PDB file of C-alpha atoms in Angstrom:
ATOM      1  CA  MET A   1      49.911  18.542 -14.303  1.00  0.00           C
ATOM      2  CA  ASN A   2      46.856  17.554 -15.921  1.00  0.00           C
ATOM      3  CA  PHE A   3      48.837  14.219 -16.097  1.00  0.00           C
ATOM      4  CA  ILE A   4      48.348  13.964 -12.082  1.00  0.00           C
ATOM      5  CA  MET A   5      44.485  15.961 -12.672  1.00  0.00           C
ATOM      6  CA  ARG A   6      43.525  13.297 -14.627  1.00  0.00           C
ATOM      7  CA  GLY A   7      44.879  10.690 -12.939  1.00  0.00           C
ATOM      8  CA  ARG A   8      43.016  12.192  -9.804  1.00  0.00           C
ATOM      9  CA  LEU A   9      39.910  11.873 -11.662  1.00  0.00           C
ATOM     10  CA  TRP A  10      40.398   8.246 -12.841  1.00  0.00           C
ATOM     11  CA  SER A  11      41.215   7.274  -9.021  1.00  0.00           C
ATOM     12  CA  PHE A  12      38.559   9.599  -7.493  1.00  0.00           C
ATOM     13  CA  GLY A  13      35.853   7.322 -10.769  1.00  0.00           C
ATOM     14  CA  PHE A  14      37.469   4.371 -10.132  1.00  0.00           C
ATOM     15  CA  ARG A  15      36.626   4.751  -6.004  1.00  0.00           C
ATOM     16  CA  SER A  16      32.863   6.618  -5.892  1.00  0.00           C
ATOM     17  CA  THR A  17      32.165   3.650  -9.108  1.00  0.00           C
ATOM     18  CA  ILE A  18      33.228   0.361  -6.195  1.00  0.00           C
ATOM     19  CA  MET A  19      31.545   2.190  -3.919  1.00  0.00           C
ATOM     20  CA  LEU A  20      28.233   2.847  -6.415  1.00  0.00           C
ATOM     21  CA  TYR A  21      28.267  -0.908  -7.632  1.00  0.00           C
ATOM     22  CA  PHE A  22      28.922  -2.149  -3.841  1.00  0.00           C
ATOM     23  CA  ILE A  23      25.499  -0.197  -2.413  1.00  0.00           C
ATOM     24  CA  LEU A  24      23.748  -0.797  -4.864  1.00  0.00           C
ATOM     25  CA  LEU A  25      24.257  -5.659  -4.750  1.00  0.00           C
ATOM     26  CA  VAL A  26      24.740  -4.883  -1.067  1.00  0.00           C
ATOM     27  CA  VAL A  27      24.073  -2.222   1.254  1.00  0.00           C
ATOM     28  CA  LEU A  28      20.337  -1.403   0.005  1.00  0.00           C
ATOM     29  CA  PRO A  29      19.511  -5.421  -0.500  1.00  0.00           C
ATOM     30  CA  ILE A  30      20.436  -5.598   3.215  1.00  0.00           C
ATOM     31  CA  VAL A  31      18.811  -2.526   3.959  1.00  0.00           C
ATOM     32  CA  GLY A  32      15.570  -3.169   1.974  1.00  0.00           C
ATOM     33  CA  VAL A  33      15.498  -6.955   4.531  1.00  0.00           C
ATOM     34  CA  TYR A  34      15.655  -5.297   7.748  1.00  0.00           C
ATOM     35  CA  SER A  35      13.000  -2.541   6.645  1.00  0.00           C
ATOM     36  CA  GLN A  36      10.256  -4.497   4.970  1.00  0.00           C
ATOM     37  CA  SER A  37      10.798  -6.789   8.676  1.00  0.00           C
ATOM     38  CA  LEU A  38       9.763  -3.611  10.222  1.00  0.00           C
ATOM     39  CA  LYS A  39       7.639  -2.388   7.647  1.00  0.00           C
ATOM     40  CA  LEU A  40       4.620  -2.888   9.781  1.00  0.00           C
ATOM     41  CA  GLY A  41       5.932  -2.284  13.312  1.00  0.00           C
ATOM     42  CA  TRP A  42       7.749  -3.960  16.059  1.00  0.00           C
ATOM     43  CA  SER A  43       4.959  -6.058  17.174  1.00  0.00           C
ATOM     44  CA  PRO A  44       4.734  -7.426  14.174  1.00  0.00           C
ATOM     45  CA  PHE A  45       7.942  -8.273  13.416  1.00  0.00           C
ATOM     46  CA  TRP A  46       7.696 -10.108  16.798  1.00  0.00           C
ATOM     47  CA  GLU A  47       4.880 -12.057  16.172  1.00  0.00           C
ATOM     48  CA  SER A  48       5.885 -12.988  12.933  1.00  0.00           C
ATOM     49  CA  VAL A  49       9.823 -14.564  14.192  1.00  0.00           C
ATOM     50  CA  THR A  50       7.528 -16.394  17.238  1.00  0.00           C
ATOM     51  CA  ASP A  51       5.539 -18.283  15.405  1.00  0.00           C
ATOM     52  CA  GLN A  52       6.052 -21.679  15.396  1.00  0.00           C
ATOM     53  CA  LEU A  53       6.201 -23.057  12.424  1.00  0.00           C
ATOM     54  CA  ALA A  54       8.683 -20.129  11.192  1.00  0.00           C
ATOM     55  CA  TRP A  55      10.832 -20.737  15.078  1.00  0.00           C
ATOM     56  CA  GLU A  56      11.207 -24.492  14.786  1.00  0.00           C
ATOM     57  CA  ALA A  57      12.186 -24.191  10.825  1.00  0.00           C
ATOM     58  CA  VAL A  58      14.076 -21.474  11.753  1.00  0.00           C
ATOM     59  CA  LEU A  59      15.535 -24.377  14.714  1.00  0.00           C
ATOM     60  CA  LEU A  60      15.614 -27.293  12.829  1.00  0.00           C
ATOM     61  CA  THR A  61      18.068 -25.279   9.708  1.00  0.00           C
ATOM     62  CA  ILE A  62      20.455 -24.583  12.476  1.00  0.00           C
ATOM     63  CA  LYS A  63      20.456 -27.736  14.189  1.00  0.00           C
ATOM     64  CA  LEU A  64      20.814 -29.568  10.551  1.00  0.00           C
ATOM     65  CA  SER A  65      23.471 -26.931  10.274  1.00  0.00           C
ATOM     66  CA  LEU A  66      25.534 -27.133  13.210  1.00  0.00           C
ATOM     67  CA  VAL A  67      25.845 -31.616  12.520  1.00  0.00           C
ATOM     68  CA  SER A  68      27.293 -30.788   8.983  1.00  0.00           C
ATOM     69  CA  THR A  69      29.309 -28.410   9.804  1.00  0.00           C
ATOM     70  CA  VAL A  70      30.870 -31.421  12.364  1.00  0.00           C
ATOM     71  CA  ILE A  71      31.340 -33.296  10.060  1.00  0.00           C
ATOM     72  CA  ASN A  72      32.901 -30.738   7.016  1.00  0.00           C
ATOM     73  CA  VAL A  73      35.107 -30.256  10.284  1.00  0.00           C
ATOM     74  CA  LEU A  74      36.403 -33.758  11.145  1.00  0.00           C
ATOM     75  CA  LEU A  75      36.057 -34.809   6.511  1.00  0.00           C
ATOM     76  CA  GLY A  76      38.325 -31.297   5.642  1.00  0.00           C
ATOM     77  CA  THR A  77      40.357 -31.117   8.227  1.00  0.00           C
ATOM     78  CA  MET A  78      41.752 -34.514   7.186  1.00  0.00           C
ATOM     79  CA  ILE A  79      41.132 -34.335   3.378  1.00  0.00           C
ATOM     80  CA  GLY A  80      43.305 -31.595   3.169  1.00  0.00           C
ATOM     81  CA  TRP A  81      45.455 -33.245   5.390  1.00  0.00           C
ATOM     82  CA  VAL A  82      46.042 -35.560   2.494  1.00  0.00           C
ATOM     83  CA  LEU A  83      46.535 -33.490  -0.121  1.00  0.00           C
ATOM     84  CA  ILE A  84      49.076 -31.250   1.048  1.00  0.00           C
ATOM     85  CA  ARG A  85      51.058 -33.641   2.538  1.00  0.00           C
ATOM     86  CA  TYR A  86      50.929 -36.559   0.027  1.00  0.00           C
ATOM     87  CA  ARG A  87      51.831 -36.984  -4.058  1.00  0.00           C
ATOM     88  CA  PHE A  88      49.676 -39.873  -5.254  1.00  0.00           C
ATOM     89  CA  PRO A  89      47.880 -40.571  -8.750  1.00  0.00           C
ATOM     90  CA  GLY A  90      45.569 -38.212  -9.703  1.00  0.00           C
ATOM     91  CA  ARG A  91      45.612 -35.725  -6.628  1.00  0.00           C
ATOM     92  CA  ARG A  92      45.636 -33.090  -8.945  1.00  0.00           C
ATOM     93  CA  LEU A  93      42.348 -33.854 -10.525  1.00  0.00           C
ATOM     94  CA  LEU A  94      41.063 -34.241  -6.450  1.00  0.00           C
ATOM     95  CA  ASN A  95      42.212 -30.596  -5.551  1.00  0.00           C
ATOM     96  CA  SER A  96      40.308 -29.140  -8.551  1.00  0.00           C
ATOM     97  CA  LEU A  97      37.213 -31.378  -8.261  1.00  0.00           C
ATOM     98  CA  VAL A  98      37.370 -29.477  -4.232  1.00  0.00           C
ATOM     99  CA  ASP A  99      35.726 -26.486  -5.614  1.00  0.00           C
ATOM    100  CA  LEU A 100      33.264 -28.140  -7.615  1.00  0.00           C
ATOM    101  CA  PRO A 101      30.283 -27.071  -5.440  1.00  0.00           C
ATOM    102  CA  PHE A 102      30.854 -23.510  -5.747  1.00  0.00           C
ATOM    103  CA  ALA A 103      31.154 -23.717  -9.782  1.00  0.00           C
ATOM    104  CA  LEU A 104      27.713 -26.253  -9.624  1.00  0.00           C
ATOM    105  CA  PRO A 105      24.042 -25.113  -9.441  1.00  0.00           C
ATOM    106  CA  THR A 106      23.148 -25.948  -6.152  1.00  0.00           C
ATOM    107  CA  ALA A 107      20.104 -27.352  -8.043  1.00  0.00           C
ATOM    108  CA  VAL A 108      21.973 -29.990  -9.663  1.00  0.00           C
ATOM    109  CA  GLY A 109      23.666 -30.584  -6.442  1.00  0.00           C
ATOM    110  CA  GLY A 110      20.251 -31.631  -4.985  1.00  0.00           C
ATOM    111  CA  LEU A 111      19.121 -33.448  -8.141  1.00  0.00           C
ATOM    112  CA  MET A 112      22.528 -35.970  -7.864  1.00  0.00           C
ATOM    113  CA  ILE A 113      21.476 -36.411  -4.254  1.00  0.00           C
ATOM    114  CA  LEU A 114      18.381 -37.776  -5.263  1.00  0.00           C
ATOM    115  CA  LEU A 115      19.262 -39.776  -7.930  1.00  0.00           C
ATOM    116  CA  LEU A 116      21.662 -41.258  -5.508  1.00  0.00           C
ATOM    117  CA  LEU A 117      19.410 -41.663  -2.619  1.00  0.00           C
ATOM    118  CA  GLY A 118      16.755 -41.933  -3.442  1.00  0.00           C
ATOM    119  CA  PRO A 119      14.055 -44.777  -3.415  1.00  0.00           C
ATOM    120  CA  ASN A 120      14.428 -46.314  -6.750  1.00  0.00           C
ATOM    121  CA  SER A 121      18.453 -45.738  -6.557  1.00  0.00           C
ATOM    122  CA  LEU A 122      20.176 -48.566  -4.351  1.00  0.00           C
ATOM    123  CA  VAL A 123      21.689 -47.249  -2.092  1.00  0.00           C
ATOM    124  CA  GLY A 124      17.635 -45.659  -1.208  1.00  0.00           C
ATOM    125  CA  GLY A 125      16.695 -49.593  -1.485  1.00  0.00           C
ATOM    126  CA  LEU A 126      18.889 -50.263   0.475  1.00  0.00           C
ATOM    127  CA  ALA A 127      18.258 -47.748   3.087  1.00  0.00           C
ATOM    128  CA  ASP A 128      14.090 -48.222   3.151  1.00  0.00           C
ATOM    129  CA  LYS A 129      14.940 -52.519   3.538  1.00  0.00           C
ATOM    130  CA  LEU A 130      16.882 -51.842   6.578  1.00  0.00           C
ATOM    131  CA  GLY A 131      13.746 -49.601   8.191  1.00  0.00           C
ATOM    132  CA  PHE A 132      15.260 -45.903   7.653  1.00  0.00           C
ATOM    133  CA  GLU A 133      15.027 -43.575   4.612  1.00  0.00           C
ATOM    134  CA  ILE A 134      17.240 -40.584   3.403  1.00  0.00           C
ATOM    135  CA  VAL A 135      15.633 -38.412   1.039  1.00  0.00           C
ATOM    136  CA  PHE A 136      12.779 -36.690   2.818  1.00  0.00           C
ATOM    137  CA  HIS A 137      14.338 -36.615   6.007  1.00  0.00           C
ATOM    138  CA  GLU A 138      16.661 -34.863   7.797  1.00  0.00           C
ATOM    139  CA  PRO A 139      20.295 -37.070   6.543  1.00  0.00           C
ATOM    140  CA  ALA A 140      19.162 -35.434   2.712  1.00  0.00           C
ATOM    141  CA  ILE A 141      19.216 -32.130   4.752  1.00  0.00           C
ATOM    142  CA  VAL A 142      22.244 -32.683   6.074  1.00  0.00           C
ATOM    143  CA  ILE A 143      23.803 -34.380   2.922  1.00  0.00           C
ATOM    144  CA  ALA A 144      23.368 -31.323   0.729  1.00  0.00           C
ATOM    145  CA  MET A 145      24.398 -28.899   3.760  1.00  0.00           C
ATOM    146  CA  ILE A 146      27.137 -30.896   3.112  1.00  0.00           C
ATOM    147  CA  PHE A 147      28.055 -31.150  -0.397  1.00  0.00           C
ATOM    148  CA  VAL A 148      27.124 -27.238  -0.514  1.00  0.00           C
ATOM    149  CA  THR A 149      29.996 -26.437   2.070  1.00  0.00           C
ATOM    150  CA  PHE A 150      31.932 -28.903   1.108  1.00  0.00           C
ATOM    151  CA  PRO A 151      35.275 -26.242  -0.330  1.00  0.00           C
ATOM    152  CA  PHE A 152      35.073 -24.625   3.421  1.00  0.00           C
ATOM    153  CA  VAL A 153      37.538 -25.943   5.635  1.00  0.00           C
ATOM    154  CA  ILE A 154      39.631 -27.930   2.755  1.00  0.00           C
ATOM    155  CA  ARG A 155      39.958 -24.374   1.443  1.00  0.00           C
ATOM    156  CA  GLY A 156      40.995 -22.738   5.437  1.00  0.00           C
ATOM    157  CA  VAL A 157      43.632 -25.550   6.130  1.00  0.00           C
ATOM    158  CA  GLN A 158      45.370 -26.070   3.061  1.00  0.00           C
ATOM    159  CA  PRO A 159      47.265 -22.321   3.655  1.00  0.00           C
ATOM    160  CA  LEU A 160      48.372 -23.129   6.730  1.00  0.00           C
ATOM    161  CA  LEU A 161      49.097 -26.619   6.423  1.00  0.00           C
ATOM    162  CA  GLU A 162      51.939 -25.626   3.057  1.00  0.00           C
ATOM    163  CA  GLU A 163      53.734 -22.384   4.983  1.00  0.00           C
ATOM    164  CA  LEU A 164      53.463 -23.862   8.340  1.00  0.00           C
ATOM    165  CA  ASP A 165      57.297 -24.885   9.125  1.00  0.00           C
ATOM    166  CA  LYS A 166      58.568 -28.024   8.909  1.00  0.00           C
ATOM    167  CA  SER A 167      61.805 -27.039  10.666  1.00  0.00           C
ATOM    168  CA  GLU A 168      59.288 -27.271  14.253  1.00  0.00           C
ATOM    169  CA  GLU A 169      57.573 -30.879  13.466  1.00  0.00           C
ATOM    170  CA  GLU A 170      61.162 -31.493  12.875  1.00  0.00           C
ATOM    171  CA  ALA A 171      62.414 -30.881  16.497  1.00  0.00           C
ATOM    172  CA  SER A 172      59.575 -31.970  17.980  1.00  0.00           C
ATOM    173  CA  TYR A 173      60.151 -36.050  16.386  1.00  0.00           C
ATOM    174  CA  THR A 174      64.022 -35.026  17.823  1.00  0.00           C
ATOM    175  CA  LEU A 175      63.650 -34.232  21.281  1.00  0.00           C
ATOM    176  CA  GLY A 176      61.672 -37.996  21.563  1.00  0.00           C
ATOM    177  CA  ALA A 177      57.485 -36.559  21.055  1.00  0.00           C
ATOM    178  CA  SER A 178      55.233 -39.008  18.985  1.00  0.00           C
ATOM    179  CA  LYS A 179      53.698 -38.121  15.744  1.00  0.00           C
ATOM    180  CA  THR A 180      50.658 -37.891  17.929  1.00  0.00           C
ATOM    181  CA  ARG A 181      51.608 -35.504  20.154  1.00  0.00           C
ATOM    182  CA  THR A 182      53.747 -33.578  17.491  1.00  0.00           C
ATOM    183  CA  PHE A 183      50.182 -33.222  15.711  1.00  0.00           C
ATOM    184  CA  LEU A 184      47.738 -31.839  18.894  1.00  0.00           C
ATOM    185  CA  GLN A 185      51.180 -29.604  19.781  1.00  0.00           C
ATOM    186  CA  VAL A 186      52.700 -28.383  17.157  1.00  0.00           C
ATOM    187  CA  ILE A 187      50.892 -29.335  14.075  1.00  0.00           C
ATOM    188  CA  PHE A 188      47.105 -28.732  15.838  1.00  0.00           C
ATOM    189  CA  PRO A 189      47.209 -25.048  16.956  1.00  0.00           C
ATOM    190  CA  SER A 190      48.608 -23.489  13.434  1.00  0.00           C
ATOM    191  CA  MET A 191      45.489 -25.608  11.411  1.00  0.00           C
ATOM    192  CA  LEU A 192      43.114 -24.526  14.205  1.00  0.00           C
ATOM    193  CA  PRO A 193      42.660 -20.612  12.586  1.00  0.00           C
ATOM    194  CA  GLY A 194      41.852 -22.380   9.253  1.00  0.00           C
ATOM    195  CA  ILE A 195      39.291 -24.825  10.459  1.00  0.00           C
ATOM    196  CA  ILE A 196      37.405 -22.719  12.542  1.00  0.00           C
ATOM    197  CA  SER A 197      37.513 -19.357  10.504  1.00  0.00           C
ATOM    198  CA  GLY A 198      36.460 -22.550   7.562  1.00  0.00           C
ATOM    199  CA  ALA A 199      33.385 -23.987   9.870  1.00  0.00           C
ATOM    200  CA  MET A 200      31.790 -20.244  10.409  1.00  0.00           C
ATOM    201  CA  LEU A 201      32.064 -20.128   6.686  1.00  0.00           C
ATOM    202  CA  ALA A 202      30.549 -23.633   6.394  1.00  0.00           C
ATOM    203  CA  PHE A 203      28.007 -22.648   8.898  1.00  0.00           C
ATOM    204  CA  SER A 204      26.673 -19.092   7.624  1.00  0.00           C
ATOM    205  CA  ARG A 205      26.718 -21.102   3.857  1.00  0.00           C
ATOM    206  CA  ALA A 206      24.739 -23.302   5.203  1.00  0.00           C
ATOM    207  CA  LEU A 207      21.889 -21.394   7.329  1.00  0.00           C
ATOM    208  CA  ALA A 208      20.369 -19.670   3.782  1.00  0.00           C
ATOM    209  CA  GLU A 209      20.862 -23.414   1.110  1.00  0.00           C
ATOM    210  CA  PHE A 210      17.603 -23.391  -0.571  1.00  0.00           C
ATOM    211  CA  GLY A 211      18.918 -24.754  -4.024  1.00  0.00           C
ATOM    212  CA  ALA A 212      20.156 -28.847  -3.049  1.00  0.00           C
ATOM    213  CA  VAL A 213      17.471 -28.247  -0.386  1.00  0.00           C
ATOM    214  CA  VAL A 214      14.882 -28.157  -1.372  1.00  0.00           C
ATOM    215  CA  LEU A 215      14.053 -30.792  -3.578  1.00  0.00           C
ATOM    216  CA  VAL A 216      15.746 -33.573  -1.620  1.00  0.00           C
ATOM    217  CA  ALA A 217      14.135 -31.938   2.321  1.00  0.00           C
ATOM    218  CA  GLY A 218      10.331 -33.058   2.488  1.00  0.00           C
ATOM    219  CA  ASN A 219       9.561 -29.770   3.644  1.00  0.00           C
ATOM    220  CA  ILE A 220       6.959 -31.238   6.464  1.00  0.00           C
ATOM    221  CA  PRO A 221       5.715 -28.379   9.175  1.00  0.00           C
ATOM    222  CA  GLY A 222       8.033 -29.100  12.677  1.00  0.00           C
ATOM    223  CA  LYS A 223       9.992 -31.941  11.034  1.00  0.00           C
ATOM    224  CA  THR A 224      12.010 -31.010   7.279  1.00  0.00           C
ATOM    225  CA  LEU A 225      11.077 -27.849   7.457  1.00  0.00           C
ATOM    226  CA  ILE A 226      13.663 -25.708   7.556  1.00  0.00           C
ATOM    227  CA  ALA A 227      14.438 -21.466   7.425  1.00  0.00           C
ATOM    228  CA  SER A 228      15.139 -20.595   3.349  1.00  0.00           C
ATOM    229  CA  VAL A 229      12.382 -22.997   2.329  1.00  0.00           C
ATOM    230  CA  TYR A 230      10.170 -20.760   4.751  1.00  0.00           C
ATOM    231  CA  ILE A 231      10.978 -18.435   3.377  1.00  0.00           C
ATOM    232  CA  PHE A 232      10.176 -18.796  -0.065  1.00  0.00           C
ATOM    233  CA  GLY A 233       6.837 -20.451   1.046  1.00  0.00           C
ATOM    234  CA  GLU A 234       6.024 -16.956   2.843  1.00  0.00           C
ATOM    235  CA  ILE A 235       6.899 -15.006   0.059  1.00  0.00           C
ATOM    236  CA  GLU A 236       4.313 -17.511  -2.661  1.00  0.00           C
ATOM    237  CA  SER A 237       1.934 -16.823   0.357  1.00  0.00           C
ATOM    238  CA  ASP A 238       2.190 -13.239  -0.467  1.00  0.00           C
ATOM    239  CA  ASN A 239       3.401 -12.691   3.194  1.00  0.00           C
ATOM    240  CA  THR A 240       6.156 -10.000   2.494  1.00  0.00           C
ATOM    241  CA  GLN A 241       7.205  -9.319   5.720  1.00  0.00           C
ATOM    242  CA  GLY A 242       6.902 -13.052   7.328  1.00  0.00           C
ATOM    243  CA  ALA A 243       9.658 -13.669   5.312  1.00  0.00           C
ATOM    244  CA  ALA A 244      11.531 -10.483   5.630  1.00  0.00           C
ATOM    245  CA  ALA A 245      10.663 -11.113   9.308  1.00  0.00           C
ATOM    246  CA  VAL A 246      12.651 -14.888   9.143  1.00  0.00           C
ATOM    247  CA  SER A 247      15.381 -13.527   7.375  1.00  0.00           C
ATOM    248  CA  VAL A 248      16.220 -11.169   9.405  1.00  0.00           C
ATOM    249  CA  LEU A 249      17.739 -13.725  11.907  1.00  0.00           C
ATOM    250  CA  LEU A 250      19.609 -15.292   9.631  1.00  0.00           C
ATOM    251  CA  LEU A 251      21.033 -12.361   8.073  1.00  0.00           C
ATOM    252  CA  THR A 252      22.072 -10.952  11.229  1.00  0.00           C
ATOM    253  CA  LEU A 253      23.342 -14.943  12.418  1.00  0.00           C
ATOM    254  CA  SER A 254      25.463 -13.980   9.258  1.00  0.00           C
ATOM    255  CA  PHE A 255      26.948 -11.235  10.113  1.00  0.00           C
ATOM    256  CA  LEU A 256      27.935 -12.908  13.873  1.00  0.00           C
ATOM    257  CA  ILE A 257      29.776 -15.492  12.291  1.00  0.00           C
ATOM    258  CA  LEU A 258      31.403 -12.756   9.614  1.00  0.00           C
ATOM    259  CA  GLY A 259      32.453 -10.542  12.606  1.00  0.00           C
ATOM    260  CA  ALA A 260      34.301 -14.276  14.241  1.00  0.00           C
ATOM    261  CA  VAL A 261      35.769 -15.439  10.656  1.00  0.00           C
ATOM    262  CA  ASN A 262      37.437 -11.867  10.056  1.00  0.00           C
ATOM    263  CA  LEU A 263      38.191 -11.422  13.893  1.00  0.00           C
ATOM    264  CA  VAL A 264      39.821 -14.970  13.512  1.00  0.00           C
ATOM    265  CA  GLN A 265      42.086 -13.582  10.748  1.00  0.00           C
ATOM    266  CA  ALA A 266      43.382 -10.517  12.045  1.00  0.00           C
ATOM    267  CA  ARG A 267      44.537 -11.967  15.380  1.00  0.00           C
ATOM    268  CA  ARG A 268      45.920 -14.866  12.850  1.00  0.00           C
ATOM    269  CA  GLN A 269      47.611 -11.599  10.356  1.00  0.00           C
ATOM    270  CA  GLY A 270      48.984  -9.724  13.674  1.00  0.00           C
ATOM    271  CA  LYS A 271      50.921 -12.969  15.011  1.00  0.00           C
TER     272      LYS A 271
END
């Protein structure tokens, strides 16, 4: 009996510790952002959100995040396909390098882009001769977003390809379907949930990226100033309410994306 009671107490204490940890590190900061944004009332919040610089920063962030997500979907799907379907020297190394953006500090990623594509680099110098610049302009921001969100689509697609029943693919070929038709009607539908969830996670991550972007963006209002850098600038200017208001926009959008991801995964598990 004492053993059972101790087990129950241990289980209750463990659950309570986990819940307390979750509340302190996740719930309270989120509540703090929302309360800080509305601390002065609805009118100042609306003024902060509709400020021209803030709105332009948010719209630019969404636009560039969409561009980076589309590129990640195309590249990530192809890379995931190659890593699962083909065997070649260095495959395991390449597969392990996919997760490098998760382990590498984002500021280091931004520095790498700056060194490789900056005005003094070979690529940057060639681009300058052709009449366009990469670093401190939108292309560099997109590249930084692609770098930090690179693994999401790949890791979303790979498990689905591994689980794919090859007998369905072989049956399609036996019935006379071409490789293209088999891919579009048999393989691609199986990959689609992973592509969608990976794309949404990549988009949500790109919205909030700061470390890699701040080093390569020109931070010109209306042109290269993105939302995360704008928020940082507002905090430095001691306008925490304005920074929190813009943060709420990004946070709410991320919540909607997270809900959509969970819905896609739930439908996939329900099949």
